XYZ file of C-alpha atoms in Angstrom:
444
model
C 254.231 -39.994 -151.127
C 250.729 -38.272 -151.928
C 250.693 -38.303 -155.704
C 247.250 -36.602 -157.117
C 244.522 -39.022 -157.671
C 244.898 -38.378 -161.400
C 249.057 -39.373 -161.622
C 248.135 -42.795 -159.422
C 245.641 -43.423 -162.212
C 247.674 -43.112 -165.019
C 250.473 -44.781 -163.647
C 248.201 -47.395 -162.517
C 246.990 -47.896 -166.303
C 250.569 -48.159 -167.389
C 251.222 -50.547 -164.559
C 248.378 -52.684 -165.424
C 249.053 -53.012 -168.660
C 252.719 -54.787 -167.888
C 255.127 -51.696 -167.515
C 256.420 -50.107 -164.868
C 255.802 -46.447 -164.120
C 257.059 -44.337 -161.896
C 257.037 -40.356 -160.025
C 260.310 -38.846 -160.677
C 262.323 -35.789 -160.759
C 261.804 -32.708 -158.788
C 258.224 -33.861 -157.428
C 259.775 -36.342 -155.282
C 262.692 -33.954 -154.064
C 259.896 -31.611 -153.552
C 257.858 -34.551 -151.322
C 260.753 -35.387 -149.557
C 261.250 -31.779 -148.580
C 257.590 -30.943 -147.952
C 257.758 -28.261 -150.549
C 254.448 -27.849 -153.056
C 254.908 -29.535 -156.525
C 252.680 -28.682 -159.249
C 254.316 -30.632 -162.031
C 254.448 -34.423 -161.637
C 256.563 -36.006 -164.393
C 256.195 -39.754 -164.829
C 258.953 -41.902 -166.267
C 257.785 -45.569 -167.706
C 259.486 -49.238 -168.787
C 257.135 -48.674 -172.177
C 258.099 -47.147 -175.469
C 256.302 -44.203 -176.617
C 254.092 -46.534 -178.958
C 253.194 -48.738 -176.190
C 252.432 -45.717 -174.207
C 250.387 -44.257 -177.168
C 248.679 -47.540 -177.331
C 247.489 -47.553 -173.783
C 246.191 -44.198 -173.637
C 244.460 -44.773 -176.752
C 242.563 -48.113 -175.289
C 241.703 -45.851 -172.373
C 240.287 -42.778 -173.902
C 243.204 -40.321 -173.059
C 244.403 -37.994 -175.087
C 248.098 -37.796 -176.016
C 250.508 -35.064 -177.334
C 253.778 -36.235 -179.229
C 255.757 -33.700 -177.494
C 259.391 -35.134 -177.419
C 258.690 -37.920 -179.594
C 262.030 -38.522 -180.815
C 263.623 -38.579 -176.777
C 260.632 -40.658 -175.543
C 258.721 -37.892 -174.248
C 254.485 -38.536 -174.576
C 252.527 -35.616 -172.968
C 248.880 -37.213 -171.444
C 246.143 -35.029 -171.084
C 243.424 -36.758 -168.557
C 239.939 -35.636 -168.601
C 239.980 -33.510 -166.017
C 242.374 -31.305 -167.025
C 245.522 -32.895 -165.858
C 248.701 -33.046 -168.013
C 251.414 -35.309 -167.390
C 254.627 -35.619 -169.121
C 255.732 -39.182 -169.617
C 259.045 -40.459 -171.007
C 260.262 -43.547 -171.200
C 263.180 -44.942 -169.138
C 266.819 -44.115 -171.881
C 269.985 -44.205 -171.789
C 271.459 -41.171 -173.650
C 275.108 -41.221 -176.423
C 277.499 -38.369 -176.409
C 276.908 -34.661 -175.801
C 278.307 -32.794 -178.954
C 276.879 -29.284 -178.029
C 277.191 -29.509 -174.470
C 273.424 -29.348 -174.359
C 271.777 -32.202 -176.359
C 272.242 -35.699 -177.161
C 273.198 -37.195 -180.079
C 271.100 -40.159 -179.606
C 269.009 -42.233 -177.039
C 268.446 -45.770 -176.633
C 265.056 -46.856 -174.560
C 265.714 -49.074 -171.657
C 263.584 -50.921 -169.318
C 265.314 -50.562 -165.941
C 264.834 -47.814 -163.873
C 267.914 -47.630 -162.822
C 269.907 -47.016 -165.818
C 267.326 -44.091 -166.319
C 268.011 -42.480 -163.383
C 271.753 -42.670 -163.771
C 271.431 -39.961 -166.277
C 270.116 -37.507 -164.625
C 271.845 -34.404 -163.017
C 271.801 -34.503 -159.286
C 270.980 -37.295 -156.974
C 268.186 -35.251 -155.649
C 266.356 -35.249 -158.992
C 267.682 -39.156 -159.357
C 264.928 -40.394 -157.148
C 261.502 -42.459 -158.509
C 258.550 -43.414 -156.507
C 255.297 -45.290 -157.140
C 252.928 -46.957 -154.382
C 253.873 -50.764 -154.863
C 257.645 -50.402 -154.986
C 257.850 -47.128 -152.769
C 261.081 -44.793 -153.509
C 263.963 -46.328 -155.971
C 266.583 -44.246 -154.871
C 270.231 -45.932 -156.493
C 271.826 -42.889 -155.955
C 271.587 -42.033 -152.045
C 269.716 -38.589 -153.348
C 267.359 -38.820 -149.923
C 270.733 -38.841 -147.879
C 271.803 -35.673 -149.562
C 268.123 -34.148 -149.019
C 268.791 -34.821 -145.383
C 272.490 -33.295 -145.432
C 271.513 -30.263 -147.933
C 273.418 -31.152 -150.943
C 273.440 -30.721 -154.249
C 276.009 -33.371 -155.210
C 276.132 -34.971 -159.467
C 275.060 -38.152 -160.253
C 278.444 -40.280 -160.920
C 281.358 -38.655 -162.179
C 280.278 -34.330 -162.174
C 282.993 -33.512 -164.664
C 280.912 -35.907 -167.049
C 277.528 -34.422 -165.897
C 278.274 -30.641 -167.025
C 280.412 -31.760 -170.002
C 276.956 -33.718 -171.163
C 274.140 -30.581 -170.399
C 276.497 -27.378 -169.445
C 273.063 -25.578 -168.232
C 273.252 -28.379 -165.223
C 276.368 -25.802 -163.626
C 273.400 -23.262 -163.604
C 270.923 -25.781 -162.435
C 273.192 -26.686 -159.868
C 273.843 -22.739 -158.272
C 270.069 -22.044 -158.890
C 268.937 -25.170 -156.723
C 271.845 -23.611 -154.045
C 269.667 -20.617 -154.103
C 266.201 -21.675 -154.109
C 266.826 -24.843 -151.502
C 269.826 -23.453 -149.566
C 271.708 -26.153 -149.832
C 275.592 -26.500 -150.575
C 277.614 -27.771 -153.733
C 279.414 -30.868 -153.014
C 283.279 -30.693 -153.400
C 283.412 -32.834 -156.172
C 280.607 -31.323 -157.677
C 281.916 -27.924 -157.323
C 285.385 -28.436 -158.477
C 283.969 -29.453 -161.754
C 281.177 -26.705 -161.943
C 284.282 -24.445 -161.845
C 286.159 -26.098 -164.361
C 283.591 -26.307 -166.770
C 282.111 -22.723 -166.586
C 282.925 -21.629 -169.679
C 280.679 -24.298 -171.468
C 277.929 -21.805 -170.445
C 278.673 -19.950 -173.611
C 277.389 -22.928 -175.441
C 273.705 -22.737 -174.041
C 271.061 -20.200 -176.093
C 270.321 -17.200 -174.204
C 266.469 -17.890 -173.120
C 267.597 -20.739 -170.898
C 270.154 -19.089 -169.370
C 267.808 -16.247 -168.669
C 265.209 -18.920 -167.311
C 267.802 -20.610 -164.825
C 268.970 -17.418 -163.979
C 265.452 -15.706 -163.185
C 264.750 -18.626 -160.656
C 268.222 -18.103 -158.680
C 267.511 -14.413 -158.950
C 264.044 -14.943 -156.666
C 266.208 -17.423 -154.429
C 266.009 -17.159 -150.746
C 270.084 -17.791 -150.364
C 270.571 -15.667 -153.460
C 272.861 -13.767 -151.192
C 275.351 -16.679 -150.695
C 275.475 -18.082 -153.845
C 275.849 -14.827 -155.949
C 279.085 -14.171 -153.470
C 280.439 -17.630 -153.662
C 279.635 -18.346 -157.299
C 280.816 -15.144 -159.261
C 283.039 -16.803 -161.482
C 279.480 -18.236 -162.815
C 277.900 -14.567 -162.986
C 280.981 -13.555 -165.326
C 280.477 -15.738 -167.912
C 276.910 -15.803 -168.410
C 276.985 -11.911 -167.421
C 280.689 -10.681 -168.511
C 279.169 -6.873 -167.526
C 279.439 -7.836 -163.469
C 283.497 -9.310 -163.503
C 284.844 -5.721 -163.336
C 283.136 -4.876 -159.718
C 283.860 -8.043 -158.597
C 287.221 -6.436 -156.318
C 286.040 -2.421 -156.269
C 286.486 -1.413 -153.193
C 283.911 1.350 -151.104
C 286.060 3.100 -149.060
C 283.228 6.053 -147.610
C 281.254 6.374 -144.836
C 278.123 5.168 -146.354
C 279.043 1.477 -147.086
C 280.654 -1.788 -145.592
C 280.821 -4.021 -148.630
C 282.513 -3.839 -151.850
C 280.654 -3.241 -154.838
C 280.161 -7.201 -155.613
C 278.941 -7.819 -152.356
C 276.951 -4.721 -151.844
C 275.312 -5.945 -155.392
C 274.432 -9.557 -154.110
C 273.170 -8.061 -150.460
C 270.658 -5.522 -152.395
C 269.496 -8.177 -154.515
C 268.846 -10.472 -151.587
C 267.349 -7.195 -149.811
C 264.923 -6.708 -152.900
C 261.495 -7.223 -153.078
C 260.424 -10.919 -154.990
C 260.126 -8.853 -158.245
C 261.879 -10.099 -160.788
C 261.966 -6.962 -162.862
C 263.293 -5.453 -159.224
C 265.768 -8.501 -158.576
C 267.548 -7.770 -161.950
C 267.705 -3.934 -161.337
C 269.603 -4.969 -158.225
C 272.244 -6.950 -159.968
C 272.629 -4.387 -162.471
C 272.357 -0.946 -160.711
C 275.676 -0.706 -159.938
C 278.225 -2.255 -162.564
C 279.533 1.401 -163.652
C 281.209 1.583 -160.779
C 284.023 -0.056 -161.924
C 284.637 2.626 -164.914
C 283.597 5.794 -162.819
C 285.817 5.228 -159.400
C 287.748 8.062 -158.284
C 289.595 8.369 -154.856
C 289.793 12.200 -153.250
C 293.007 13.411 -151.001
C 291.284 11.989 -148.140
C 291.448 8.595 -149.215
C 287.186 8.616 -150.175
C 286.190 6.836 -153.158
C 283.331 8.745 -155.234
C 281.351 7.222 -158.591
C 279.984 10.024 -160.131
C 278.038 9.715 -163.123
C 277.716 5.193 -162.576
C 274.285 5.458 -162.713
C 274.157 6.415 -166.671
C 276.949 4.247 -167.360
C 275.274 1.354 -165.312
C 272.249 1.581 -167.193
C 273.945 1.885 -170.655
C 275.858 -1.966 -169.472
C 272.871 -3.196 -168.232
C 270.763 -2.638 -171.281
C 273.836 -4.846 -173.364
C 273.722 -7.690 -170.624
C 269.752 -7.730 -170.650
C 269.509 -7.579 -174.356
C 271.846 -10.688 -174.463
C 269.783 -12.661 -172.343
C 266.698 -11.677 -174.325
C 264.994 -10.721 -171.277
C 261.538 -9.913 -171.529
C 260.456 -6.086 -172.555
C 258.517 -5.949 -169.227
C 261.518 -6.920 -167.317
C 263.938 -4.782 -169.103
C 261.485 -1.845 -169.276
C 261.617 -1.365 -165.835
C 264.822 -2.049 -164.831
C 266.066 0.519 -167.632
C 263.227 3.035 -166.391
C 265.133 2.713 -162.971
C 268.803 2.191 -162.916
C 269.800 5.207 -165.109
C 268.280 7.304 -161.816
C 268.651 4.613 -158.920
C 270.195 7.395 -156.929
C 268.594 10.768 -157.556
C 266.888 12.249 -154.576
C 263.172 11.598 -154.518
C 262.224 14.138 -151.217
C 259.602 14.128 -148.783
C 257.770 17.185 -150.149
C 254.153 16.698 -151.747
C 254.913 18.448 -154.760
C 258.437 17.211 -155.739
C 256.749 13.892 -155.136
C 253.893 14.864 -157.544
C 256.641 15.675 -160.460
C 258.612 12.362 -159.996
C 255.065 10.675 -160.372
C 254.382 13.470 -163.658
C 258.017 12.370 -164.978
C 257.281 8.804 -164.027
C 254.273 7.402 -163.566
C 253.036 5.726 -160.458
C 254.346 2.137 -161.046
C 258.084 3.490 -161.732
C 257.798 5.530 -159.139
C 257.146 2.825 -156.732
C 259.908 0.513 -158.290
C 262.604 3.203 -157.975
C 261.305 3.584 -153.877
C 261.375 -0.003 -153.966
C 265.088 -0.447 -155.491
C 266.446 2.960 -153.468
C 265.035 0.768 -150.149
C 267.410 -2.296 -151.343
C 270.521 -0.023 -152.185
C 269.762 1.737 -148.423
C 269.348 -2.207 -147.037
C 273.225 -3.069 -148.665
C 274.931 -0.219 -147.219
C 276.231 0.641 -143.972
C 273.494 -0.071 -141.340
C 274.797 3.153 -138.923
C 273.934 5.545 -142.042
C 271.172 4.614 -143.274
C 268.561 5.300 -140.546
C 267.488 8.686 -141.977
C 267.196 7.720 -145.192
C 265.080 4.448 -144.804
C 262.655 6.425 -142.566
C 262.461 9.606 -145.636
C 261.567 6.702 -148.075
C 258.440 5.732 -145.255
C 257.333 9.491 -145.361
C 257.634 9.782 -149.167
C 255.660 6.430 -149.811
C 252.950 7.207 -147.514
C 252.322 10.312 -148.895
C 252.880 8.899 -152.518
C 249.677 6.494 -151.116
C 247.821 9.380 -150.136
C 248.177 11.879 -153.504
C 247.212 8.566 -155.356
C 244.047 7.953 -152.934
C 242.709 11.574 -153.253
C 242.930 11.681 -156.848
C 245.289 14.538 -157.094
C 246.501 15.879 -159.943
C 249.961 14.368 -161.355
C 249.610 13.922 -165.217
C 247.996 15.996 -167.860
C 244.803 13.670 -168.057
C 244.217 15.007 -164.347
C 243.528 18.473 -165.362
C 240.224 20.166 -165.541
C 241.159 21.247 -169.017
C 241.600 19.068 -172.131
C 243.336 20.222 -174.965
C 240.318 20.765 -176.576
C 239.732 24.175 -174.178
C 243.458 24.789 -175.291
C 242.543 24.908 -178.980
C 239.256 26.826 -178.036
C 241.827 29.492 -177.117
C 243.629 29.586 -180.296
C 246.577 27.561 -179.490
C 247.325 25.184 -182.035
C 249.607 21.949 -182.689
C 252.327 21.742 -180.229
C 251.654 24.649 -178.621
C 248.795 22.308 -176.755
C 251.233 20.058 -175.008
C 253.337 23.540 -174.085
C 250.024 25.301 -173.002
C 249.241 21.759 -170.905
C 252.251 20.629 -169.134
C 253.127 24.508 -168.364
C 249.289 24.219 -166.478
C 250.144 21.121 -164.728
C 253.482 22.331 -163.308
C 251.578 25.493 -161.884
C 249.011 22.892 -160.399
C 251.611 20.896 -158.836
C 253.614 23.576 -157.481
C 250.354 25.028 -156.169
C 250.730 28.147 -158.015
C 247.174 27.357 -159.966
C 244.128 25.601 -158.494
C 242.986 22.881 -160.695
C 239.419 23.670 -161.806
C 238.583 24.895 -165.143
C 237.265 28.825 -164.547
C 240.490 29.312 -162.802
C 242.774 27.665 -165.614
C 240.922 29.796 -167.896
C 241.505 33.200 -166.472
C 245.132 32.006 -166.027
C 245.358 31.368 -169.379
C 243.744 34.651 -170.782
C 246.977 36.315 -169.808
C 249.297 34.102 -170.571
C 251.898 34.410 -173.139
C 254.101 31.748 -174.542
């Protein structure tokens, strides 16, 4: 394993001074999968005071970060941090999240035995190569995701290890094992137990997932409890023309089909979940949802506000699903007043999110449609390149030319926006001696 020249040194140090040290975690699943790790977490034989002590006699700077769990953050003098904790044993789980207590061991293995997932229970250092008790490279080989000793046990300890365990499905691809599964299942409901912000944090990452498609189908039950808002389009049906999938699986397939945006990612998952309320089914047997878009958007601001997601994220995904299926048009100048109602960045999230709905419906149908939102982003690139006018700071005239006029207060914003609507419909050229004559005749 390649570890960085500065993690060999400090786990040299610690080595040389009597202790063992090792690589563990995720930056040795990541090795063994030839995926890019950033973060190298080391795990040690020494208690945090002999750890302080060693850094100490060797100039490094230290950060009691977890003190009371072990946990010593180094900072080396080039910049590199390293968290190191020592190898513990951990007593009983009262909040399904933290322990009550833990004891510091010196073998390795009882360490790893507490950790989540064989894949993560894996420890490497030059000299004794990769201490792997748990068979985790086997189950990198075969692709799964499979607890360390008893699962039930696992998720009744840490319940956000059930959305560890669907997020690693997503990001790696690989499957839950049986076992592991059966008590994932059984223990959902401890998810109500874990705070909001790491929800929203495991979440996020299985939202950006390349297999975010099979494990949102195949691990709903998870979705409803941490997102209650999704159960009720879980079984509504899509009996028209313009889609294959029920509403569930229409939702995971346009989330897979989104760009990696996570504002765009949870507009996906949320675009459609008025559905379920709005369903109505004509003499023909066609189901319409008038009006799900509002409703949607009033759901997904409650679910999004629960997870305390970020005002950037929920910003735009509120700018967007409340319209995710208005009509944006090919023509220069309706294109012009979706940017002037807009902006440019919504504009290009709600092309972006109509392009994923399109993506998740029936392929046969769609054809027109995806080649409309071609013409109407190309020439959205082209108004923005020329510098055309969209918004009132675009005009020729400011509102002090309004006031020059006599207009006054907020007759300026009338006077303004009625100018720019004649500019974009073409009715007014935009230069100032023409706005001016316009405006010598007009009345409000």
């Amino acid at each position: 394993m390649n570890l960085s020249d500065s993690a060999k040194k400090l786990i040299h140090l610690i080595s040389s001074a009597g202790y063992e040290a090792y690589a563990v975690g995720g930056c040795v699943r990541d090795f063994l999968m030839q995926r890019p790790c950033d973060d190298i977490d080391i795990t040690t034989s020494a208690t945090p005071d002999e750890l302080e002590n060693i850094l100490s006699d060797n100039h490094i700077k230290f950060i009691e970060t977890g003190i009371k769990h072990g946990t010593v953050t180094a900072v080396l003098e080039d910049g590199s941090v390293f968290e190191v904790t020592t190898f513990r044993t951990e007593g009983a789980y009262s909040d399904s999240r933290h322990p009550e207590s833990v004891s510091f061991v010196t073998d390795i293995n009882k360490d790893l035995a507490r950790r989540d997932f064989t894949i993560n229970a894996i420890a490497y250092n030059d000299e004794q190569g990769f201490v792997d008790p748990y068979g985790g490279q086997d189950d990198i080989d075969l692709k799964i995701i499979r607890a360390v000793g008893d699962a039930d046990t696992r998720f009744k300890e840490d319940a956000l290890r059930i959305m560890r365990a669907v997020r690693f499905a997503s990001v790696l691809g690989f499957a839950i094992e049986e076992k592991t599964k059966k008590a994932l299942f059984a223990n959902k409901e401890l998810l109500k137990n874990i705070s909001a912000e790491r929800i929203y944090t495991e979440l996020s990452k299985l939202l950006m997932g390349d297999y975010v498609y099979n494990v949102l189908v195949e691990y709903k039950e998870i979705m409803a409890v941490i997102i209650p808002e999704l159960e009720p389009i879980f079984y509504v049906e899509q009996n028209t023309k313009w889609h294959i999938y029920d509403v569930w699986h229409h939702t995971a397939k346009s989330v897979e089909q989104a760009p990696e945006d996570l504002a765009l990612r949870y507009t996906m998952l949320l675009h459609d979940i008025g559905k379920a309320y709005t369903k109505t089914t004509d003499e023909n047997g066609t189901d319409h949802f008038k009006g799900h878009q509002k409703i949607s958007g009033e759901y997904a601001l409650t679910a999004l506000k629960r997870l305390k997601a970020p005002n950037e994220v929920l910003d735009r995904a509120m700018a967007v699903i409340p319209i995710h299926d208005m009509h944006i048009g090919i023509e220069e100048k309706n294109i012009k007043k979706w940017l002037s109602r807009l902006g440019e960045s919504t504009l290009r999230d709600l092309i972006a999110v109509k392009r994923a709905d399109k993506l998740a419906q029936n392929p046969e149908m769609i054809g027109e449609e995806m080649a409309r939102l071609v013409i109407t982003e190309e020439k959205l690139n082209a108004i923005i390149a020329a510098g055309e006018p969209f918004e009132v700071k675009n005009l020729a005239v400011n509102g002090n030319d309004i006031m020059a006029l006599g207009y006054r207060g907020k007759e300026i914003g009338v006077v303004l926006n009625t100018i720019l609507e004649k500019v974009i419909d073409g009715e007014l050229p935009n230069d100032r001696e023409n706005i001016i004559r316009f405006l010598t005749d007009f009345k409000l």
